[in-house]
Tab-separated table of C-alpha atoms in Angstrom:
chain	number	residue	atom	x	y	z
A	1	MET	CA	-22.235	7.810	26.405
A	2	LEU	CA	-19.475	5.388	27.153
A	3	ALA	CA	-20.139	3.713	30.468
A	4	PRO	CA	-16.742	3.120	32.042
A	5	ASP	CA	-17.673	-0.246	33.463
A	6	GLU	CA	-15.465	-3.228	32.985
A	7	GLN	CA	-17.638	-5.070	30.464
A	8	ASP	CA	-17.701	-2.122	28.070
A	9	SER	CA	-13.987	-1.616	28.526
A	10	ARG	CA	-13.359	-5.219	27.606
A	11	SER	CA	-15.363	-5.086	24.389
A	12	LEU	CA	-13.848	-1.735	23.405
A	13	ILE	CA	-10.339	-3.100	23.901
A	14	GLN	CA	-11.316	-6.144	21.835
A	15	PHE	CA	-12.388	-3.773	19.065
A	16	PHE	CA	-9.100	-1.872	19.252
A	17	ILE	CA	-7.133	-5.124	19.163
A	18	MET	CA	-9.172	-6.339	16.206
A	19	SER	CA	-8.664	-3.099	14.273
A	20	GLY	CA	-4.939	-3.225	15.091
A	21	LYS	CA	-4.694	-6.287	12.863
A	22	LEU	CA	-4.707	-3.878	9.915
A	23	LYS	CA	-1.189	-2.814	10.959
A	24	ALA	CA	0.118	-6.278	10.173
A	25	GLU	CA	-2.053	-6.904	7.118
A	26	MET	CA	0.157	-6.242	4.095
A	27	ARG	CA	-1.497	-4.814	0.996
A	28	ARG	CA	-1.718	-7.815	-1.334
A	29	GLY	CA	-1.093	-5.983	-4.605
A	30	TRP	CA	2.453	-5.091	-3.613
A	31	VAL	CA	3.201	-8.586	-2.339
A	32	LYS	CA	1.665	-10.395	-5.288
A	33	LYS	CA	2.554	-8.117	-8.187
A	34	LEU	CA	5.722	-6.345	-7.022
A	35	GLY	CA	7.098	-9.219	-4.923
A	36	MET	CA	7.605	-6.967	-1.910
A	37	LYS	CA	8.297	-8.557	1.491
A	38	HIS	CA	7.514	-5.584	3.730
A	39	PRO	CA	5.143	-3.292	1.856
A	40	GLU	CA	2.760	-0.907	3.513
A	41	SER	CA	-0.033	-2.229	5.706
A	42	VAL	CA	-3.757	-1.724	5.247
A	43	ALA	CA	-3.557	0.685	8.209
A	44	ASP	CA	-0.812	2.667	6.410
A	45	HIS	CA	-3.020	2.963	3.333
A	46	SER	CA	-6.076	3.871	5.410
A	47	TYR	CA	-4.119	6.544	7.263
A	48	ARG	CA	-3.078	8.406	4.136
A	49	THR	CA	-6.504	7.923	2.561
A	50	ALA	CA	-8.081	9.531	5.644
A	51	LEU	CA	-5.596	12.411	5.576
A	52	MET	CA	-6.267	12.983	1.870
A	53	ALA	CA	-10.006	12.863	2.562
A	54	MET	CA	-9.580	15.440	5.313
A	55	VAL	CA	-7.624	17.925	3.217
A	56	ILE	CA	-9.742	17.635	0.071
A	57	SER	CA	-13.044	17.603	1.933
A	58	ASP	CA	-11.966	20.702	3.884
A	59	SER	CA	-10.968	22.471	0.671
A	60	ARG	CA	-14.370	21.772	-0.868
A	61	GLY	CA	-16.479	22.621	2.140
A	62	LEU	CA	-17.835	19.052	2.341
A	63	ASN	CA	-18.677	17.295	5.605
A	64	THR	CA	-15.142	16.413	6.650
A	65	GLY	CA	-16.211	14.420	9.706
A	66	ARG	CA	-18.240	12.213	7.402
A	67	ALA	CA	-15.333	11.859	4.947
A	68	MET	CA	-12.846	10.899	7.676
A	69	ARG	CA	-15.245	8.313	9.190
A	70	LEU	CA	-15.699	6.756	5.742
A	71	ALA	CA	-11.954	6.635	5.143
A	72	LEU	CA	-11.133	5.182	8.566
A	73	LEU	CA	-13.739	2.424	8.149
A	74	HIS	CA	-13.419	1.676	4.431
A	75	ASP	CA	-11.005	-1.261	4.826
A	76	LEU	CA	-11.772	-2.233	8.430
A	77	PRO	CA	-13.443	-5.556	7.451
A	78	GLU	CA	-10.016	-6.652	6.203
A	79	ALA	CA	-9.069	-7.071	9.869
A	80	ILE	CA	-11.103	-10.293	9.546
A	81	VAL	CA	-11.127	-11.237	5.860
A	82	GLY	CA	-7.669	-9.906	4.915
A	83	ASP	CA	-6.745	-7.827	1.904
A	84	ALA	CA	-7.260	-9.205	-1.610
A	85	THR	CA	-6.515	-7.939	-5.110
A	86	PRO	CA	-9.480	-7.116	-7.385
A	87	GLY	CA	-8.652	-10.315	-9.282
A	88	GLU	CA	-9.050	-12.351	-6.121
A	89	ARG	CA	-12.178	-10.717	-4.741
A	90	SER	CA	-14.586	-8.186	-6.229
A	91	GLY	CA	-18.178	-7.213	-6.864
A	92	ALA	CA	-21.099	-8.631	-4.926
A	93	ARG	CA	-19.073	-11.409	-3.304
A	94	LYS	CA	-16.605	-8.860	-1.914
A	95	SER	CA	-19.395	-6.616	-0.609
A	96	ALA	CA	-21.213	-9.513	1.045
A	97	LEU	CA	-18.054	-10.908	2.648
A	98	GLU	CA	-16.927	-7.527	3.954
A	99	THR	CA	-20.380	-6.545	5.189
A	100	LYS	CA	-20.524	-9.758	7.194
A	101	ALA	CA	-17.065	-9.043	8.631
A	102	MET	CA	-18.043	-5.478	9.513
A	103	GLU	CA	-21.110	-6.777	11.362
A	104	GLU	CA	-18.881	-9.125	13.333
A	105	ILE	CA	-16.411	-6.351	14.183
A	106	ILE	CA	-19.092	-4.034	15.588
A	107	SER	CA	-21.239	-6.780	17.113
A	108	ASP	CA	-20.489	-5.803	20.738
A	109	PHE	CA	-21.154	-2.095	20.216
A	110	PRO	CA	-24.212	-0.430	21.778
A	111	LYS	CA	-27.162	-0.123	19.375
A	112	ASP	CA	-26.577	3.582	18.569
A	113	ALA	CA	-22.945	3.012	17.636
A	114	LYS	CA	-23.814	-0.102	15.644
A	115	ASP	CA	-26.408	1.849	13.650
A	116	LEU	CA	-23.950	4.679	13.052
A	117	TYR	CA	-21.088	2.554	11.733
A	118	ARG	CA	-23.351	0.202	9.794
A	119	GLY	CA	-24.718	3.333	8.112
A	120	VAL	CA	-21.238	4.641	7.290
A	121	TRP	CA	-20.301	1.273	5.812
A	122	ARG	CA	-23.429	1.113	3.634
A	123	GLU	CA	-22.894	4.742	2.569
A	124	TYR	CA	-19.384	3.804	1.437
A	125	LEU	CA	-20.444	0.665	-0.423
A	126	GLU	CA	-23.228	2.509	-2.225
A	127	GLY	CA	-21.295	5.736	-2.828
A	128	ALA	CA	-24.442	7.324	-1.467
A	129	THR	CA	-23.064	10.797	-0.665
A	130	LYS	CA	-20.533	13.244	-2.117
A	131	GLU	CA	-18.156	12.277	0.667
A	132	ALA	CA	-18.535	8.547	-0.046
A	133	ARG	CA	-17.881	9.071	-3.761
A	134	LEU	CA	-14.830	11.161	-2.874
A	135	VAL	CA	-13.402	8.529	-0.516
A	136	ARG	CA	-14.065	5.679	-2.971
A	137	GLN	CA	-11.976	7.547	-5.551
A	138	LEU	CA	-9.309	8.550	-3.030
A	139	ASP	CA	-8.889	4.866	-2.177
A	140	LYS	CA	-7.732	4.393	-5.801
A	141	LEU	CA	-5.720	7.607	-5.982
A	142	GLU	CA	-3.842	6.693	-2.805
A	143	MET	CA	-2.930	3.351	-4.383
A	144	ALA	CA	-1.706	5.065	-7.559
A	145	ILE	CA	0.508	7.431	-5.546
A	146	GLN	CA	1.935	4.491	-3.584
A	147	ALA	CA	2.568	2.535	-6.796
A	148	TRP	CA	4.407	5.537	-8.236
A	149	GLU	CA	6.511	5.834	-5.052
A	150	TYR	CA	7.429	2.132	-4.992
A	151	ALA	CA	8.205	2.150	-8.720
A	152	ASN	CA	10.509	5.152	-8.339
A	153	ASP	CA	12.208	3.632	-5.280
A	154	ALA	CA	12.854	0.494	-7.318
A	155	GLY	CA	14.164	2.487	-10.285
A	156	ASP	CA	11.481	0.880	-12.463
A	157	PRO	CA	8.807	3.526	-13.142
A	158	SER	CA	6.877	1.274	-15.546
A	159	SER	CA	6.001	-1.142	-12.727
A	160	ALA	CA	3.415	1.404	-11.563
A	161	LYS	CA	1.565	1.306	-14.875
A	162	GLU	CA	-0.960	-1.410	-14.078
A	163	PHE	CA	-1.944	0.270	-10.795
A	164	TRP	CA	-2.181	3.704	-12.388
A	165	GLU	CA	-4.396	2.357	-15.209
A	166	SER	CA	-6.644	0.676	-12.661
A	167	ALA	CA	-7.003	3.943	-10.726
A	168	LYS	CA	-7.663	5.819	-13.969
A	169	GLY	CA	-10.573	3.489	-14.671
A	170	HIS	CA	-12.233	4.434	-11.377
A	171	ILE	CA	-11.528	8.144	-10.939
A	172	THR	CA	-14.037	10.493	-12.553
A	173	ASP	CA	-13.748	13.553	-10.263
A	174	GLU	CA	-11.996	16.236	-12.341
A	175	ALA	CA	-9.665	17.519	-9.631
A	176	LEU	CA	-8.698	13.977	-8.651
A	177	VAL	CA	-7.924	13.158	-12.279
A	178	GLU	CA	-5.571	16.188	-12.244
A	179	LEU	CA	-3.871	14.724	-9.175
A	180	LEU	CA	-3.619	11.319	-10.808
A	181	MET	CA	-1.909	12.886	-13.831
A	182	GLN	CA	0.856	14.091	-11.485
A	183	VAL	CA	1.864	10.489	-10.758
A	184	GLU	CA	1.499	9.048	-14.257
A	185	PRO	CA	4.300	6.484	-14.723
B	1	MET	CA	-12.453	25.346	-2.950
B	2	LEU	CA	-9.737	23.267	-4.527
B	3	ALA	CA	-8.841	24.814	-7.856
B	4	PRO	CA	-8.015	21.908	-10.157
B	5	ASP	CA	-5.180	23.697	-11.868
B	6	GLU	CA	-1.831	22.076	-12.260
B	7	GLN	CA	0.048	24.148	-9.711
B	8	ASP	CA	-2.358	23.258	-6.900
B	9	SER	CA	-2.320	19.627	-7.962
B	10	ARG	CA	1.443	19.592	-7.765
B	11	SER	CA	1.592	20.989	-4.242
B	12	LEU	CA	-1.211	18.706	-3.035
B	13	ILE	CA	0.593	15.657	-4.408
B	14	GLN	CA	3.763	16.875	-2.705
B	15	PHE	CA	1.834	17.021	0.570
B	16	PHE	CA	0.513	13.478	0.061
B	17	ILE	CA	3.998	12.202	-0.755
B	18	MET	CA	5.399	13.950	2.306
B	19	SER	CA	2.715	12.506	4.592
B	20	GLY	CA	3.296	9.063	3.075
B	21	LYS	CA	6.732	9.074	4.701
B	22	LEU	CA	4.954	8.160	7.939
B	23	LYS	CA	4.298	4.711	6.434
B	24	ALA	CA	8.015	4.001	6.396
B	25	GLU	CA	8.850	5.760	9.664
B	26	MET	CA	9.154	3.003	12.268
B	27	ARG	CA	8.098	3.834	15.808
B	28	ARG	CA	11.396	4.271	17.637
B	29	GLY	CA	10.349	2.782	20.963
B	30	TRP	CA	9.893	-0.678	19.473
B	31	VAL	CA	13.168	-0.510	17.541
B	32	LYS	CA	15.208	0.864	20.396
B	33	LYS	CA	13.720	-0.904	23.393
B	34	LEU	CA	12.310	-4.133	21.945
B	35	GLY	CA	14.903	-4.564	19.193
B	36	MET	CA	12.241	-5.022	16.537
B	37	LYS	CA	13.242	-4.842	12.868
B	38	HIS	CA	9.811	-4.323	11.329
B	39	PRO	CA	7.574	-2.764	13.956
B	40	GLU	CA	4.533	-0.655	13.191
B	41	SER	CA	4.930	2.649	11.394
B	42	VAL	CA	3.913	6.074	12.629
B	43	ALA	CA	1.051	5.870	10.091
B	44	ASP	CA	-0.072	2.542	11.632
B	45	HIS	CA	-0.128	4.138	15.073
B	46	SER	CA	-1.907	7.238	13.799
B	47	TYR	CA	-4.527	5.106	12.046
B	48	ARG	CA	-5.546	3.244	15.185
B	49	THR	CA	-5.362	6.404	17.277
B	50	ALA	CA	-7.771	8.095	14.849
B	51	LEU	CA	-10.130	5.109	14.892
B	52	MET	CA	-10.094	5.064	18.711
B	53	ALA	CA	-10.730	8.810	18.743
B	54	MET	CA	-13.675	8.330	16.391
B	55	VAL	CA	-15.355	5.610	18.439
B	56	ILE	CA	-14.827	7.216	21.843
B	57	SER	CA	-15.692	10.712	20.666
B	58	ASP	CA	-18.890	9.378	19.058
B	59	SER	CA	-19.811	7.556	22.257
B	60	ARG	CA	-19.389	10.744	24.288
B	61	GLY	CA	-21.147	13.078	21.906
B	62	LEU	CA	-17.973	15.129	21.406
B	63	ASN	CA	-17.039	16.824	18.122
B	64	THR	CA	-15.793	13.734	16.306
B	65	GLY	CA	-14.631	15.637	13.234
B	66	ARG	CA	-12.382	17.670	15.509
B	67	ALA	CA	-11.095	14.546	17.276
B	68	MET	CA	-10.260	12.757	14.011
B	69	ARG	CA	-8.454	15.828	12.587
B	70	LEU	CA	-6.366	16.029	15.765
B	71	ALA	CA	-5.511	12.330	15.612
B	72	LEU	CA	-4.613	12.365	11.907
B	73	LEU	CA	-2.307	15.366	12.377
B	74	HIS	CA	-0.818	14.615	15.799
B	75	ASP	CA	2.347	12.924	14.482
B	76	LEU	CA	2.474	14.434	10.990
B	77	PRO	CA	5.596	16.541	11.732
B	78	GLU	CA	7.474	13.254	12.117
B	79	ALA	CA	7.330	12.994	8.314
B	80	ILE	CA	10.164	15.546	8.507
B	81	VAL	CA	11.769	15.173	11.936
B	82	GLY	CA	11.245	11.412	12.392
B	83	ASP	CA	9.972	9.618	15.456
B	84	ALA	CA	11.859	9.851	18.746
B	85	THR	CA	11.437	8.324	22.177
B	86	PRO	CA	10.585	10.658	25.081
B	87	GLY	CA	14.190	10.182	26.250
B	88	GLU	CA	15.487	11.484	22.934
B	89	ARG	CA	13.117	14.413	22.468
B	90	SER	CA	10.551	15.987	24.763
B	91	GLY	CA	9.125	19.169	26.221
B	92	ALA	CA	9.639	22.582	24.688
B	93	ARG	CA	12.357	21.426	22.306
B	94	LYS	CA	10.042	18.756	20.887
B	95	SER	CA	7.166	21.234	20.499
B	96	ALA	CA	9.336	23.823	18.785
B	97	LEU	CA	10.916	21.301	16.415
B	98	GLU	CA	7.588	19.752	15.473
B	99	THR	CA	5.819	23.093	15.086
B	100	LYS	CA	8.522	24.180	12.657
B	101	ALA	CA	8.130	20.917	10.721
B	102	MET	CA	4.356	21.294	10.617
B	103	GLU	CA	4.748	24.824	9.212
B	104	GLU	CA	7.014	23.466	6.511
B	105	ILE	CA	4.585	20.644	5.647
B	106	ILE	CA	1.623	22.995	5.171
B	107	SER	CA	3.630	25.857	3.670
B	108	ASP	CA	2.118	25.516	0.176
B	109	PHE	CA	-1.477	25.340	1.375
B	110	PRO	CA	-3.900	28.217	0.721
B	111	LYS	CA	-4.239	30.612	3.669
B	112	ASP	CA	-7.567	29.182	4.905
B	113	ALA	CA	-6.215	25.651	5.028
B	114	LYS	CA	-2.980	26.800	6.632
B	115	ASP	CA	-4.903	28.615	9.363
B	116	LEU	CA	-7.123	25.578	9.931
B	117	TYR	CA	-4.329	23.015	10.323
B	118	ARG	CA	-2.069	25.365	12.249
B	119	GLY	CA	-5.001	25.806	14.634
B	120	VAL	CA	-5.531	22.051	14.980
B	121	TRP	CA	-1.830	21.581	15.706
B	122	ARG	CA	-1.784	24.287	18.379
B	123	GLU	CA	-4.998	22.887	19.889
B	124	TYR	CA	-3.293	19.492	20.160
B	125	LEU	CA	-0.086	20.833	21.680
B	126	GLU	CA	-1.983	22.878	24.242
B	127	GLY	CA	-4.674	20.288	24.979
B	128	ALA	CA	-6.987	23.234	24.512
B	129	THR	CA	-10.273	21.320	24.009
B	130	LYS	CA	-11.930	18.163	25.330
B	131	GLU	CA	-11.139	16.507	22.017
B	132	ALA	CA	-7.465	17.504	22.200
B	133	ARG	CA	-7.160	16.184	25.757
B	134	LEU	CA	-8.836	12.952	24.648
B	135	VAL	CA	-6.501	12.463	21.672
B	136	ARG	CA	-3.391	13.278	23.739
B	137	GLN	CA	-4.350	10.488	26.130
B	138	LEU	CA	-5.364	8.105	23.317
B	139	ASP	CA	-1.886	8.562	21.849
B	140	LYS	CA	-0.550	6.968	25.040
B	141	LEU	CA	-3.294	4.351	25.352
B	142	GLU	CA	-2.714	3.218	21.767
B	143	MET	CA	0.973	2.755	22.595
B	144	ALA	CA	0.132	0.720	25.706
B	145	ILE	CA	-2.167	-1.571	23.707
B	146	GLN	CA	0.534	-2.051	21.074
B	147	ALA	CA	3.141	-2.799	23.751
B	148	TRP	CA	0.805	-5.407	25.265
B	149	GLU	CA	0.273	-6.989	21.838
B	150	TYR	CA	3.996	-7.130	21.013
B	151	ALA	CA	4.811	-8.476	24.468
B	152	ASN	CA	2.223	-11.236	24.130
B	153	ASP	CA	3.387	-12.093	20.605
B	154	ALA	CA	6.920	-12.417	21.960
B	155	GLY	CA	5.777	-14.561	24.901
B	156	ASP	CA	7.297	-12.002	27.259
B	157	PRO	CA	4.427	-10.045	28.855
B	158	SER	CA	6.735	-8.122	31.190
B	159	SER	CA	8.405	-6.352	28.251
B	160	ALA	CA	5.296	-4.166	28.016
B	161	LYS	CA	5.702	-2.885	31.576
B	162	GLU	CA	7.775	0.224	30.857
B	163	PHE	CA	5.373	1.367	28.137
B	164	TRP	CA	2.315	0.672	30.265
B	165	GLU	CA	3.776	2.638	33.183
B	166	SER	CA	4.546	5.540	30.892
B	167	ALA	CA	0.950	5.550	29.604
B	168	LYS	CA	-0.357	5.317	33.178
B	169	GLY	CA	1.546	8.473	34.028
B	170	HIS	CA	-0.278	10.417	31.320
B	171	ILE	CA	-3.830	9.072	31.345
B	172	THR	CA	-6.227	10.765	33.742
B	173	ASP	CA	-9.563	10.255	31.971
B	174	GLU	CA	-11.463	7.704	34.071
B	175	ALA	CA	-12.845	5.634	31.207
B	176	LEU	CA	-9.440	5.558	29.506
B	177	VAL	CA	-7.830	4.381	32.754
B	178	GLU	CA	-10.373	1.515	32.741
B	179	LEU	CA	-9.266	0.643	29.221
B	180	LEU	CA	-5.619	0.820	30.218
B	181	MET	CA	-6.270	-1.632	33.060
B	182	GLN	CA	-7.416	-4.175	30.465
B	183	VAL	CA	-3.915	-4.313	29.002
B	184	GLU	CA	-1.901	-4.241	32.207
B	185	PRO	CA	1.119	-6.522	31.722
């Protein structure tokens, strides 16, 4: 239970302020590879990823609460370490850096909450459940849809190719592959 | 179950593209009253609202899946009707307009999904559950935090006053009032 005393309020507000940094964190791929000045934020991407997770998890009878938690938290460490392209940060170094950031972000939470969110984060990293494997692939599908949208807006469909190919390399779920085919550049 | 045939894929992608419009829909209050050119998007706001709903619902032992669904959907109609300040759109006219937009957004969904999301939307509008009343108030608290952040960034704390007062008029939950006091301008 949330005790409404001032100390807890202060650390909760600090958490909300910290997570709000994702609104101003531009997704690096669009800045670096498409030269965009005001692309979507990490929060924008996380919002649609969570909505996609909700709809697809509901349609499959998965644990939608679990899927939405995973999606809402999957890029939260970027509030501290910032977004990076796969070329700039990947693999074990990325996991270690982001796990450390996640620990810092939840450091003032009560033990129960800390255990819960630490567990969700590990579940995501490891793709340990159906929901985690879904959200990991939706993270890529969401990017491919956004690439397709930006490319069409710019009148240059081929500029989405690199992002689509990258998503294709990660998505194995049959129904998600069908979705990906809908936004092939 | 999601049938991975092409027709379903097409309408799902259309839904994702439609909901992605919230990434580019700027929150009107910041444009109109603070004169900002690149304020947060409706998706940015919905992301933090959903994260706040998750953490507070978890801490209270509420139905967090329900709270996150409500938060993710609460501004989705704005993908069609756009954001508006309370002065521009409110009350029954706002509800009717947004309900119509929500119906349009989910019109291609299978019956089960349509019933589910229509139910979540009605639950939100009516504040019919603890989770809906929480998310309705978090919608305002999130705005007050954002106003406080923008006002501080601009070195003009008093510019948050109007937004804070508006939130104060809506928030009755004791613990949320405590949180609101932390960002009083």
